[in-house]
PDB file of C-alpha atoms in Angstrom:
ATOM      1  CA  UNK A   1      61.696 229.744 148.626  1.00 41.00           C
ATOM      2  CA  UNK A   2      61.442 230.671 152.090  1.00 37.00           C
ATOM      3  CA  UNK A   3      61.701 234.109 153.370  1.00 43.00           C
ATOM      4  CA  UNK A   4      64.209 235.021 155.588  1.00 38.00           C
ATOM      5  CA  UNK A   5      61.906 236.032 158.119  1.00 40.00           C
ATOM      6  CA  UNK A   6      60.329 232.280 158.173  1.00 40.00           C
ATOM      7  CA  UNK A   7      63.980 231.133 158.069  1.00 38.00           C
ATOM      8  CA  UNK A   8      64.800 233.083 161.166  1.00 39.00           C
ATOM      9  CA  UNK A   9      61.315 231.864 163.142  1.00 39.00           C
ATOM     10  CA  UNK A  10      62.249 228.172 162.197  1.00 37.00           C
ATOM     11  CA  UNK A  11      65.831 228.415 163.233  1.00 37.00           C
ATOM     12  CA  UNK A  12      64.256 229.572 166.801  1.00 39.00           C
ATOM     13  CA  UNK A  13      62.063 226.989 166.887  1.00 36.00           C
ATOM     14  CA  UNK A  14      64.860 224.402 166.145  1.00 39.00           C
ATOM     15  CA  UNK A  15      66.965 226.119 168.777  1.00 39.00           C
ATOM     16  CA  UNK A  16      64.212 226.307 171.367  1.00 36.00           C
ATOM     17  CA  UNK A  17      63.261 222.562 170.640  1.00 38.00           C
ATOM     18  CA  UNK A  18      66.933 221.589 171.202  1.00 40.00           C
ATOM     19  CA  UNK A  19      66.727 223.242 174.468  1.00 38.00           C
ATOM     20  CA  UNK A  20      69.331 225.862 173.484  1.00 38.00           C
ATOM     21  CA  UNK A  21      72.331 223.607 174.376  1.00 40.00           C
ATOM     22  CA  UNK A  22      73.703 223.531 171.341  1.00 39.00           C
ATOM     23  CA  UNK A  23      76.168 226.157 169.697  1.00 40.00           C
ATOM     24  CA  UNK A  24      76.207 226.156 165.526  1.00 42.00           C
ATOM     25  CA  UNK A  25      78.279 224.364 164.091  1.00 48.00           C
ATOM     26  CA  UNK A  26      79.324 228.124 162.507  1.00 56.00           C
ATOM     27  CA  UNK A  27      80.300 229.355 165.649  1.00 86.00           C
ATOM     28  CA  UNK A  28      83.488 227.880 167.030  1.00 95.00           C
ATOM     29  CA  UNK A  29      85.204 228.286 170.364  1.00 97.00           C
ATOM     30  CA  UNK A  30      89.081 229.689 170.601  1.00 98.00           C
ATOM     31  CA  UNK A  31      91.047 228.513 172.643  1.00 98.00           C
ATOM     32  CA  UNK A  32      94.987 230.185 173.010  1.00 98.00           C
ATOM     33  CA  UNK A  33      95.741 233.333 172.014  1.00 97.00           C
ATOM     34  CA  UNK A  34      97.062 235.213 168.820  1.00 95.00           C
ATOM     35  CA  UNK A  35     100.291 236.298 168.871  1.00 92.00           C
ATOM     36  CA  UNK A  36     102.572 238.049 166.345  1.00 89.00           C
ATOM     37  CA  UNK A  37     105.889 236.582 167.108  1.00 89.00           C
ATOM     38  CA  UNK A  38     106.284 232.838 167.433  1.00 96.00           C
ATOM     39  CA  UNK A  39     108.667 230.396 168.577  1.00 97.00           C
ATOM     40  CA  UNK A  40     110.578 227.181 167.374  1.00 98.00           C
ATOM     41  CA  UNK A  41     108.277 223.961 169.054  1.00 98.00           C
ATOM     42  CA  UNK A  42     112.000 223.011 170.671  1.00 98.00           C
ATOM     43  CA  UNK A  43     111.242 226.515 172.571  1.00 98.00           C
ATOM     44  CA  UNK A  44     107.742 225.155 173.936  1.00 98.00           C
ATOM     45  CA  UNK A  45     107.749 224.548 177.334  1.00 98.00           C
ATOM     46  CA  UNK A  46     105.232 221.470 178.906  1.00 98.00           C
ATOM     47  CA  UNK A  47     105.775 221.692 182.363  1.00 98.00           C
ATOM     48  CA  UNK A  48     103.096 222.737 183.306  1.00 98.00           C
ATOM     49  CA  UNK A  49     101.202 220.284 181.561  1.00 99.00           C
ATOM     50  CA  UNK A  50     102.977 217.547 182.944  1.00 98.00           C
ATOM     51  CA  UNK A  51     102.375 218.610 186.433  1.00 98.00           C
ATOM     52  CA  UNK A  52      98.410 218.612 185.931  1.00 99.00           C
ATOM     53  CA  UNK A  53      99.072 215.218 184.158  1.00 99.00           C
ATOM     54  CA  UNK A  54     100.997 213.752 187.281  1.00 98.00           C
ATOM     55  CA  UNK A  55      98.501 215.310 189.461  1.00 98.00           C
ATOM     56  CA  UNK A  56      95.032 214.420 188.008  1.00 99.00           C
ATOM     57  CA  UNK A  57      96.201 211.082 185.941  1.00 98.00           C
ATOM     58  CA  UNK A  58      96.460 207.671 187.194  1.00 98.00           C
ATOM     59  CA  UNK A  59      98.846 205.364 186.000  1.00 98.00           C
ATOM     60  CA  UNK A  60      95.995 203.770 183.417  1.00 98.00           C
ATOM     61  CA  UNK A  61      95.477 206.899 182.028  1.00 98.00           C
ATOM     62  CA  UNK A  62      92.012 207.478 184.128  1.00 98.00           C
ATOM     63  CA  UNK A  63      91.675 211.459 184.988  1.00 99.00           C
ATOM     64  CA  UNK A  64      89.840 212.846 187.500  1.00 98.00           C
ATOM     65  CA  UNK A  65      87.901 215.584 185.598  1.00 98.00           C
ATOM     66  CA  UNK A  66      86.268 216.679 189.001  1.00 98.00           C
ATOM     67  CA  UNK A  67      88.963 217.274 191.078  1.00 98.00           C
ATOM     68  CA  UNK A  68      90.905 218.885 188.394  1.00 98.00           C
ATOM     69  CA  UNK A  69      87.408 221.495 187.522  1.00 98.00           C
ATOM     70  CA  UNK A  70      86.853 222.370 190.903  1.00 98.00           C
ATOM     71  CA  UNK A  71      90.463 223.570 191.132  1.00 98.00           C
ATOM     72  CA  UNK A  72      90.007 227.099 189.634  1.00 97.00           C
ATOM     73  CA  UNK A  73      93.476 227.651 189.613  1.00 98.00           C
ATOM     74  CA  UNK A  74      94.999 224.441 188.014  1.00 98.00           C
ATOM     75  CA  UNK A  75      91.904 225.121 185.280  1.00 98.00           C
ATOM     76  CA  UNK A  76      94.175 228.239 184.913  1.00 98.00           C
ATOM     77  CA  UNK A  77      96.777 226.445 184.590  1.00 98.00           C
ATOM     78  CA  UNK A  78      95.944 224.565 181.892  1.00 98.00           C
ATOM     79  CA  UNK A  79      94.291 227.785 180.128  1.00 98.00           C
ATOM     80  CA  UNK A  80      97.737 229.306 180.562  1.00 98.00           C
ATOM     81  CA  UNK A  81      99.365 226.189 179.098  1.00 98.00           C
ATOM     82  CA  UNK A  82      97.224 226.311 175.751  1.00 98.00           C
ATOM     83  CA  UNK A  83      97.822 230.152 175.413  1.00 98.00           C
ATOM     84  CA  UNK A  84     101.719 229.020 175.673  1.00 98.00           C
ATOM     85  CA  UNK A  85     100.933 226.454 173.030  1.00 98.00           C
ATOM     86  CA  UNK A  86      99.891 229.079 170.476  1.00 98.00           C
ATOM     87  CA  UNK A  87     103.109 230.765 170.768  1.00 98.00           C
ATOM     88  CA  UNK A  88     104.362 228.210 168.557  1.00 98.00           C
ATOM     89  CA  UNK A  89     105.282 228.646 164.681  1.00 97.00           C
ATOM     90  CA  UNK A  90     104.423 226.028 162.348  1.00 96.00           C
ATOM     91  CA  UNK A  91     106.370 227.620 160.100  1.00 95.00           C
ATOM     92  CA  UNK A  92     109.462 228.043 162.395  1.00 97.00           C
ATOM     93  CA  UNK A  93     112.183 225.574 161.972  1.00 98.00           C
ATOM     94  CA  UNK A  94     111.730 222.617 164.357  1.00 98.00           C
ATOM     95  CA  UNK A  95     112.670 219.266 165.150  1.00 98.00           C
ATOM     96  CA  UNK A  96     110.393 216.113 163.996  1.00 98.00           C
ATOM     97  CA  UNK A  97     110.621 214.713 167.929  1.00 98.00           C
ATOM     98  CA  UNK A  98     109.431 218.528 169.157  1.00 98.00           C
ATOM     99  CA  UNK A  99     106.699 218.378 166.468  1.00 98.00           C
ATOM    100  CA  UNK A 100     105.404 215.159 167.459  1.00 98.00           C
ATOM    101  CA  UNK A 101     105.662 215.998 170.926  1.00 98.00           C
ATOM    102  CA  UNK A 102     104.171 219.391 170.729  1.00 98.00           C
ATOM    103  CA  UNK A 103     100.886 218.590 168.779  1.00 99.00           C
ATOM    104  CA  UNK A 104     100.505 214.746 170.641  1.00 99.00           C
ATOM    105  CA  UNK A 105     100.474 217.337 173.880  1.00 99.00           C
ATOM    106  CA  UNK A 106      98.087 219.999 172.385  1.00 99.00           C
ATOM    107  CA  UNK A 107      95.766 217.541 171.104  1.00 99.00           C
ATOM    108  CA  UNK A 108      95.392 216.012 174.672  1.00 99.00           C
ATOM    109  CA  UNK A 109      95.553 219.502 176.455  1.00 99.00           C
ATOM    110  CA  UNK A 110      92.465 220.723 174.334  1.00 99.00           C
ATOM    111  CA  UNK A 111      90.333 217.368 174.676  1.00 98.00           C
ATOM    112  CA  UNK A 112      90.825 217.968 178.316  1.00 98.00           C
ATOM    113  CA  UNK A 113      89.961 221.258 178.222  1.00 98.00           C
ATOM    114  CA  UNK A 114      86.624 220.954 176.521  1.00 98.00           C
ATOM    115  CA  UNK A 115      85.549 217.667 178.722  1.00 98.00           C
ATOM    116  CA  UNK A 116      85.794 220.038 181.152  1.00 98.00           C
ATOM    117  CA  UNK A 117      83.811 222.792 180.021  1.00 97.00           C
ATOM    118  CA  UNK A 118      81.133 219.676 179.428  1.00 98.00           C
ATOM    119  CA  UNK A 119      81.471 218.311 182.729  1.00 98.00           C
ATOM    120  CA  UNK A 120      79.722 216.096 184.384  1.00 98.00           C
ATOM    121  CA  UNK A 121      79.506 214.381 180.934  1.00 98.00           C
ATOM    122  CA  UNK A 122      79.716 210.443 180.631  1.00 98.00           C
ATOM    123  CA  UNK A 123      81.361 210.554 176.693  1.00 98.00           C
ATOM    124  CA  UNK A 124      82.730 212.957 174.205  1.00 98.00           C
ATOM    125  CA  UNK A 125      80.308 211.343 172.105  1.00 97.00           C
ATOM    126  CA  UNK A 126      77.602 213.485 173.502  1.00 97.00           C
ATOM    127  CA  UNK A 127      79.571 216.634 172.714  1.00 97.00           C
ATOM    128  CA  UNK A 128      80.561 215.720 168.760  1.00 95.00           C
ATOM    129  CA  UNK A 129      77.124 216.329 166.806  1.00 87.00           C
ATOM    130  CA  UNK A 130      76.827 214.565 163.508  1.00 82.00           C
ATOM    131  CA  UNK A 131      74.324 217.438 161.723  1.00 82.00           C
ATOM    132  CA  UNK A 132      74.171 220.555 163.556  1.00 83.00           C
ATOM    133  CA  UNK A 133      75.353 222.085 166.548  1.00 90.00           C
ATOM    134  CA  UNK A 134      78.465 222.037 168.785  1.00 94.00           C
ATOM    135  CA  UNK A 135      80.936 219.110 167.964  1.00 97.00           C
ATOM    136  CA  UNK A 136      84.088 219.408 170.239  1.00 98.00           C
ATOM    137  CA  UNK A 137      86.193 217.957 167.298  1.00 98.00           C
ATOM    138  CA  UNK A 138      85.349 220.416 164.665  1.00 97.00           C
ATOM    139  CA  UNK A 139      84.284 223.776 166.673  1.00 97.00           C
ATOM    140  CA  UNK A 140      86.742 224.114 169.726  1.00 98.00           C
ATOM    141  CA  UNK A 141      89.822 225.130 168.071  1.00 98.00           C
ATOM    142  CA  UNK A 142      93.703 225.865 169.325  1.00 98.00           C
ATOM    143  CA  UNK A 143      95.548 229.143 168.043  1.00 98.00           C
ATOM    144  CA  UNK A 144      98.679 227.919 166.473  1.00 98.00           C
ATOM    145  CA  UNK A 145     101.172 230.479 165.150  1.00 96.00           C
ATOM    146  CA  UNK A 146      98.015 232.487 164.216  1.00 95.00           C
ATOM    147  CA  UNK A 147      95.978 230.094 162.999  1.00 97.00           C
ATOM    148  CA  UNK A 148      93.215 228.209 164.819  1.00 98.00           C
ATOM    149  CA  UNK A 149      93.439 223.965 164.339  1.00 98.00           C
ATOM    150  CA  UNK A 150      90.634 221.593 165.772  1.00 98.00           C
ATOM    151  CA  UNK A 151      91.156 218.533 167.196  1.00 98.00           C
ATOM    152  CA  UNK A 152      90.078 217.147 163.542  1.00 98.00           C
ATOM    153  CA  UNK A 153      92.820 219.245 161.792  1.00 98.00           C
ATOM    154  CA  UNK A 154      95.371 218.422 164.573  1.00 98.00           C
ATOM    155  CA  UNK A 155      94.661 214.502 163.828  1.00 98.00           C
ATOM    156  CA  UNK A 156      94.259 214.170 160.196  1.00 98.00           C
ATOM    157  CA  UNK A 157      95.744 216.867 158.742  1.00 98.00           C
ATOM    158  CA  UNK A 158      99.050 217.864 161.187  1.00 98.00           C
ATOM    159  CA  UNK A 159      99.454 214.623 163.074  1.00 98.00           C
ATOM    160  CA  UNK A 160      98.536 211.610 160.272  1.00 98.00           C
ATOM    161  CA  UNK A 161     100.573 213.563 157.763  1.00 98.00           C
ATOM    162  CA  UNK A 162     104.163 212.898 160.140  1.00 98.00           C
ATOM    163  CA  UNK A 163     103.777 209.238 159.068  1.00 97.00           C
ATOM    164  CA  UNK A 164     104.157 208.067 162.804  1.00 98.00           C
ATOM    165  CA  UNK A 165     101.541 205.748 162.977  1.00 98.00           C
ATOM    166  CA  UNK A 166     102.536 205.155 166.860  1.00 98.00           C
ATOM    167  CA  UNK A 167     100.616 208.558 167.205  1.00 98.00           C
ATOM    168  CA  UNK A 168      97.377 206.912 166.989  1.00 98.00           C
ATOM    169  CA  UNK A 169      98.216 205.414 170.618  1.00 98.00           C
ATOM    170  CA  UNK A 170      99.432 208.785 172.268  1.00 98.00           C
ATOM    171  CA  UNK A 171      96.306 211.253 171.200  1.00 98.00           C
ATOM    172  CA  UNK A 172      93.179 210.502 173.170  1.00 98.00           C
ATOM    173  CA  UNK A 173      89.327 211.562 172.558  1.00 98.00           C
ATOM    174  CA  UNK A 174      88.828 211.003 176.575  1.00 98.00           C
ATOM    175  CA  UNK A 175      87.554 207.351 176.018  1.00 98.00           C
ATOM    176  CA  UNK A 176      88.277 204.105 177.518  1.00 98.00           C
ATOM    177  CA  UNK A 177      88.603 202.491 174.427  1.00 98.00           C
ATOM    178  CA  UNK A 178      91.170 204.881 173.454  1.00 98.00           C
ATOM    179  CA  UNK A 179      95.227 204.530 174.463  1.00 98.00           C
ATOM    180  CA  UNK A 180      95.679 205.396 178.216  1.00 98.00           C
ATOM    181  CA  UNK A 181      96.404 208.996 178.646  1.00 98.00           C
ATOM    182  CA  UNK A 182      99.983 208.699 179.938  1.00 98.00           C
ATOM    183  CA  UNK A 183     100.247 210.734 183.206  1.00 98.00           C
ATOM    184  CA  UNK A 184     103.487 212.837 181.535  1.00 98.00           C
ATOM    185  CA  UNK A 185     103.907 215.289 178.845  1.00 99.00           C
ATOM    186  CA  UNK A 186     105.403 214.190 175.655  1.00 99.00           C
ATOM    187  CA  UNK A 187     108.535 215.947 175.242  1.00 98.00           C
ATOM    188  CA  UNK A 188     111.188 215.790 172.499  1.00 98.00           C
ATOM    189  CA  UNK A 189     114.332 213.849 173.774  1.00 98.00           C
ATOM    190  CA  UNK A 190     112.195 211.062 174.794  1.00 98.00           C
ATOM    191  CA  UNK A 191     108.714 210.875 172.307  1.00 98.00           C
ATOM    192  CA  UNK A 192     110.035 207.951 170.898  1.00 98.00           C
ATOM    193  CA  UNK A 193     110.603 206.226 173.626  1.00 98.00           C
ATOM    194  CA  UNK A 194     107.270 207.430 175.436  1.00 98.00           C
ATOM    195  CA  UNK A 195     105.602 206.963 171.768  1.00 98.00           C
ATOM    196  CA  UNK A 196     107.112 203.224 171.825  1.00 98.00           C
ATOM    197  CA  UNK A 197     105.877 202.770 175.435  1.00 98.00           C
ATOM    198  CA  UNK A 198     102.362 203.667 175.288  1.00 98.00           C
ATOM    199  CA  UNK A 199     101.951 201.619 172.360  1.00 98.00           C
ATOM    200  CA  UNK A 200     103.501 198.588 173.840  1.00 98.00           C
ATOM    201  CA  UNK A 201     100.809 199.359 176.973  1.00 98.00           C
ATOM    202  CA  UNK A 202      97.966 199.634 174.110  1.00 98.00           C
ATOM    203  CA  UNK A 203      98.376 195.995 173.210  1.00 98.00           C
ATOM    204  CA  UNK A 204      98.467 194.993 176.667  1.00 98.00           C
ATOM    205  CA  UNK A 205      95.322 195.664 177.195  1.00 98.00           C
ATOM    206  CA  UNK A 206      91.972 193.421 176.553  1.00 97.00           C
ATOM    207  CA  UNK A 207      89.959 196.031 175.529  1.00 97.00           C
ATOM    208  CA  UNK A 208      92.626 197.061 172.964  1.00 98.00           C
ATOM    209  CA  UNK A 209      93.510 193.671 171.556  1.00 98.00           C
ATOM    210  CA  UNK A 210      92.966 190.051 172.096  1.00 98.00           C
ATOM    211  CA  UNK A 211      94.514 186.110 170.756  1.00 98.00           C
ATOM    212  CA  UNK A 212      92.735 183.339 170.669  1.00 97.00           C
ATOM    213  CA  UNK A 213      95.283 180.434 169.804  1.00 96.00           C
ATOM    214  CA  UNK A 214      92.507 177.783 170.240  1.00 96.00           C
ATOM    215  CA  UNK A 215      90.660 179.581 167.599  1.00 95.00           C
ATOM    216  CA  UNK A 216      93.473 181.030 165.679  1.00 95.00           C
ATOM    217  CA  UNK A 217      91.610 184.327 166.094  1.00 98.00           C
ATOM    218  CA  UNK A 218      92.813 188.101 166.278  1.00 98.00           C
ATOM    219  CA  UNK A 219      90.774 190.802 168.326  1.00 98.00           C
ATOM    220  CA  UNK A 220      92.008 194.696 167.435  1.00 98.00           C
ATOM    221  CA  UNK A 221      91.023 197.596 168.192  1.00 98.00           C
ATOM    222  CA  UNK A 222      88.717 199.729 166.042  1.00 98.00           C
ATOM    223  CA  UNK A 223      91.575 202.027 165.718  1.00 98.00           C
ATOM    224  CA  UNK A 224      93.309 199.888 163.279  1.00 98.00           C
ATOM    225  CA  UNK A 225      90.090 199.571 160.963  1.00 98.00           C
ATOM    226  CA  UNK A 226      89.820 203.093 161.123  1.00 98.00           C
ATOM    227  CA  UNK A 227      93.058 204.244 160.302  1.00 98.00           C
ATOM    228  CA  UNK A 228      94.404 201.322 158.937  1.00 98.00           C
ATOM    229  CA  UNK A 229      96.129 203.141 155.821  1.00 98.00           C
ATOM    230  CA  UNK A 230      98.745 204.373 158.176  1.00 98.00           C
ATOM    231  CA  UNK A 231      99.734 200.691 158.989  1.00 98.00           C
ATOM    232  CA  UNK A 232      99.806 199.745 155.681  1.00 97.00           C
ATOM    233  CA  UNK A 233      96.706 199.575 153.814  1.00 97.00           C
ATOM    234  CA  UNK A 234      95.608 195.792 154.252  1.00 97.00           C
ATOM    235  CA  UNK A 235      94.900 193.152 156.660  1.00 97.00           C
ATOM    236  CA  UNK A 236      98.425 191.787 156.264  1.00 98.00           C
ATOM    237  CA  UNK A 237     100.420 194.996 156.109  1.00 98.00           C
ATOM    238  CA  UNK A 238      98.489 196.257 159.550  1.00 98.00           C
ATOM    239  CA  UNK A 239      99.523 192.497 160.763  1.00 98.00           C
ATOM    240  CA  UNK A 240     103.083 192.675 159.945  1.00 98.00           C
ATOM    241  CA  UNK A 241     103.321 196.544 160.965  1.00 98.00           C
ATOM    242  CA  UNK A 242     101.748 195.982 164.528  1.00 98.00           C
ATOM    243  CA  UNK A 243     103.536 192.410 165.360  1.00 98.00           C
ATOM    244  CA  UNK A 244     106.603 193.971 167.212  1.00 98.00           C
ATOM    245  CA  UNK A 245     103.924 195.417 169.857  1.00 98.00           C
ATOM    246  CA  UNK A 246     102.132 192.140 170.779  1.00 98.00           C
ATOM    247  CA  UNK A 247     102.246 190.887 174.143  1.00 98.00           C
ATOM    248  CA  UNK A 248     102.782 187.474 173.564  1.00 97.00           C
ATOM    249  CA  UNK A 249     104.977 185.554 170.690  1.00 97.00           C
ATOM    250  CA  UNK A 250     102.066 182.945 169.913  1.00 97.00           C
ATOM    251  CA  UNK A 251     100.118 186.874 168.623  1.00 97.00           C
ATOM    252  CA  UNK A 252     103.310 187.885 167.218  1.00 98.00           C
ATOM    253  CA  UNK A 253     103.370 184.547 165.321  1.00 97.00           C
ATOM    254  CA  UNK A 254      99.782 184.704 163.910  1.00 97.00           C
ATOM    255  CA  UNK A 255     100.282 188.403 163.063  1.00 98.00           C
ATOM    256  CA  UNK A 256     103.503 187.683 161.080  1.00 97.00           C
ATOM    257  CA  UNK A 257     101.541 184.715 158.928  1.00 97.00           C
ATOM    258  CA  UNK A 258      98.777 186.166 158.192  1.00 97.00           C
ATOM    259  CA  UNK A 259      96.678 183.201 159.277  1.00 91.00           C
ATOM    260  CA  UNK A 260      94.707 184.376 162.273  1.00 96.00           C
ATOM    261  CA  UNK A 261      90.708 184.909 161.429  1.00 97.00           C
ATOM    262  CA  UNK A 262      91.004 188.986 162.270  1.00 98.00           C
ATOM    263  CA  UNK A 263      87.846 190.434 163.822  1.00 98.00           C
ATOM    264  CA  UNK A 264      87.641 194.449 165.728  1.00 98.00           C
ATOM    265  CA  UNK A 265      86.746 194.754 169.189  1.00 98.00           C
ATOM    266  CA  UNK A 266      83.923 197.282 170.232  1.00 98.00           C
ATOM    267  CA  UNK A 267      84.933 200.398 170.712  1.00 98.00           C
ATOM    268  CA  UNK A 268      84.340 202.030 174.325  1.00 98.00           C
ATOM    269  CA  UNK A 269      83.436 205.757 173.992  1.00 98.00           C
ATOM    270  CA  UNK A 270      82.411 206.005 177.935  1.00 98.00           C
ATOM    271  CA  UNK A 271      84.392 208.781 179.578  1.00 98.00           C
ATOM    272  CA  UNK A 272      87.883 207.937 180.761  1.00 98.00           C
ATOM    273  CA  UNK A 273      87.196 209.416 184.180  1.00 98.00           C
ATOM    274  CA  UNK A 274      88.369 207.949 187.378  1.00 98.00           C
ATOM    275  CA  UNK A 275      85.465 206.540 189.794  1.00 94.00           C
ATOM    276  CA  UNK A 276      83.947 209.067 192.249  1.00 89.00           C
TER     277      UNK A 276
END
């Protein structure tokens, strides 16, 4: 057994080696506020989110992190925005649409927020340890109604649990392989349609999915390995579920049958950052 005193010198060394940049993985980072008295999600307010959205987001979803950090007041902005956020009840009667708007929104708001506490970074990847350490998905956390949510919880356990499987092109871990961050809040009498739209965009794109009809060969994102439960389960189920949103009706075709070889695309964790 070691003694605590050797525990304590080799915990320094381990920090000092690391070059004290990371924060334990026991020691998370609050974001919001705790209030007592909380409010329906159809009472939540994202204005002020979509008016750093229209201003810092381009119309592929490509922010400009700088400009937006070297504005001390829109960084306020968006600090005021989450602290609004945790004024909601998860326990207060809502709507489904204001539910799937509000934590689609708060899931984006916080990524943002903690890029920018990293930045200059070139991927969230560096910022999501695997062992020990500060991992933005985990340790920087959003008071909800009281109760602090990560990213993680706010994605697997709030979000994946709606069974909306459209969510999985609205929330975005500030990647280019991920769904474009769409340059307007998400707000209840139109997440479907937004929902509907984004996801229609996600197929667009090459880097999202691919047909080859010469080869009879389906590219898809890594997102529908990963999560592929919430399209169904199996390689036909995930076909049939995503053929509506394929930009061509040769894809839609071979994604109906079954009879396209289906292969995953590489995933692009690089920072979704517009060019300086």
């Amino acid at each position: 057994m070691v003694h605590s005193h050797s525990k304590t010198l080799v915990f320094a060394l381990l920090a000092t080696l690391a070059g004290g940049m990371a924060v334990h993985a026991d020691s998370p980072i609050f974001v919001g506020t705790q209030v007592s008295s909380h409010l329906s999600m159809d009472r939540i307010d994202h204005s002020a989110w979509n008016s750093l959205l229209r201003k810092y987001v381009d119309a592929n979803g490509m922010v400009n992190y700088k400009a937006l950090k070297a504005s001390g007041s829109d960084v306020q902005v968006l600090n005021r925005y989450l602290k609004q956020l945790s004024v909601a009840g998860v326990r207060v009667p809502s709507s489904n649409d204001a539910k799937l708007a509000f934590w689609i929104n708060a899931y984006n708001a916080v990524t943002v927020h903690g890029v920018l506490r990293e930045y200059p970074t070139t991927s969230i990847r560096n910022h999501t340890s695997k062992s020990w350490g500060y991992n933005m998905w985990k340790d920087l956390q959003l008071y909800v109604g009281g109760k602090p949510y990560s990213l993680e919880q706010i994605e697997h356990e709030v979000l994946r649990e709606m069974d909306e499987p459209r969510i999985h092109f609205a929330i975005v871990a500030a990647s280019i392989g991920c769904p474009r961050l769409l340059n307007e809040a998400y707000v209840a009498d139109r997440v479907q349609q937004q929902l509907e739209l984004n996801t229609l965009d996600f197929f667009a794109r090459a880097q999202s999915f691919q047909y080859d009809a010469s080869q009879d060969q389906l590219e898809l994102s890594a997102i529908l390995s990963w999560f592929s439960r919430d399209f169904g389960g199996t390689q036909a189920t995930v076909l049939q579920r995503i053929s509506p949103w394929l930009p061509s009706e040769d894809a839609r075709n071979a994604a109906l049958q079954n009879s396209a070889t289906v292969t995953y695309l590489e995933y692009n964790w690089n920072l979704n950052a517009q060019p300086q």
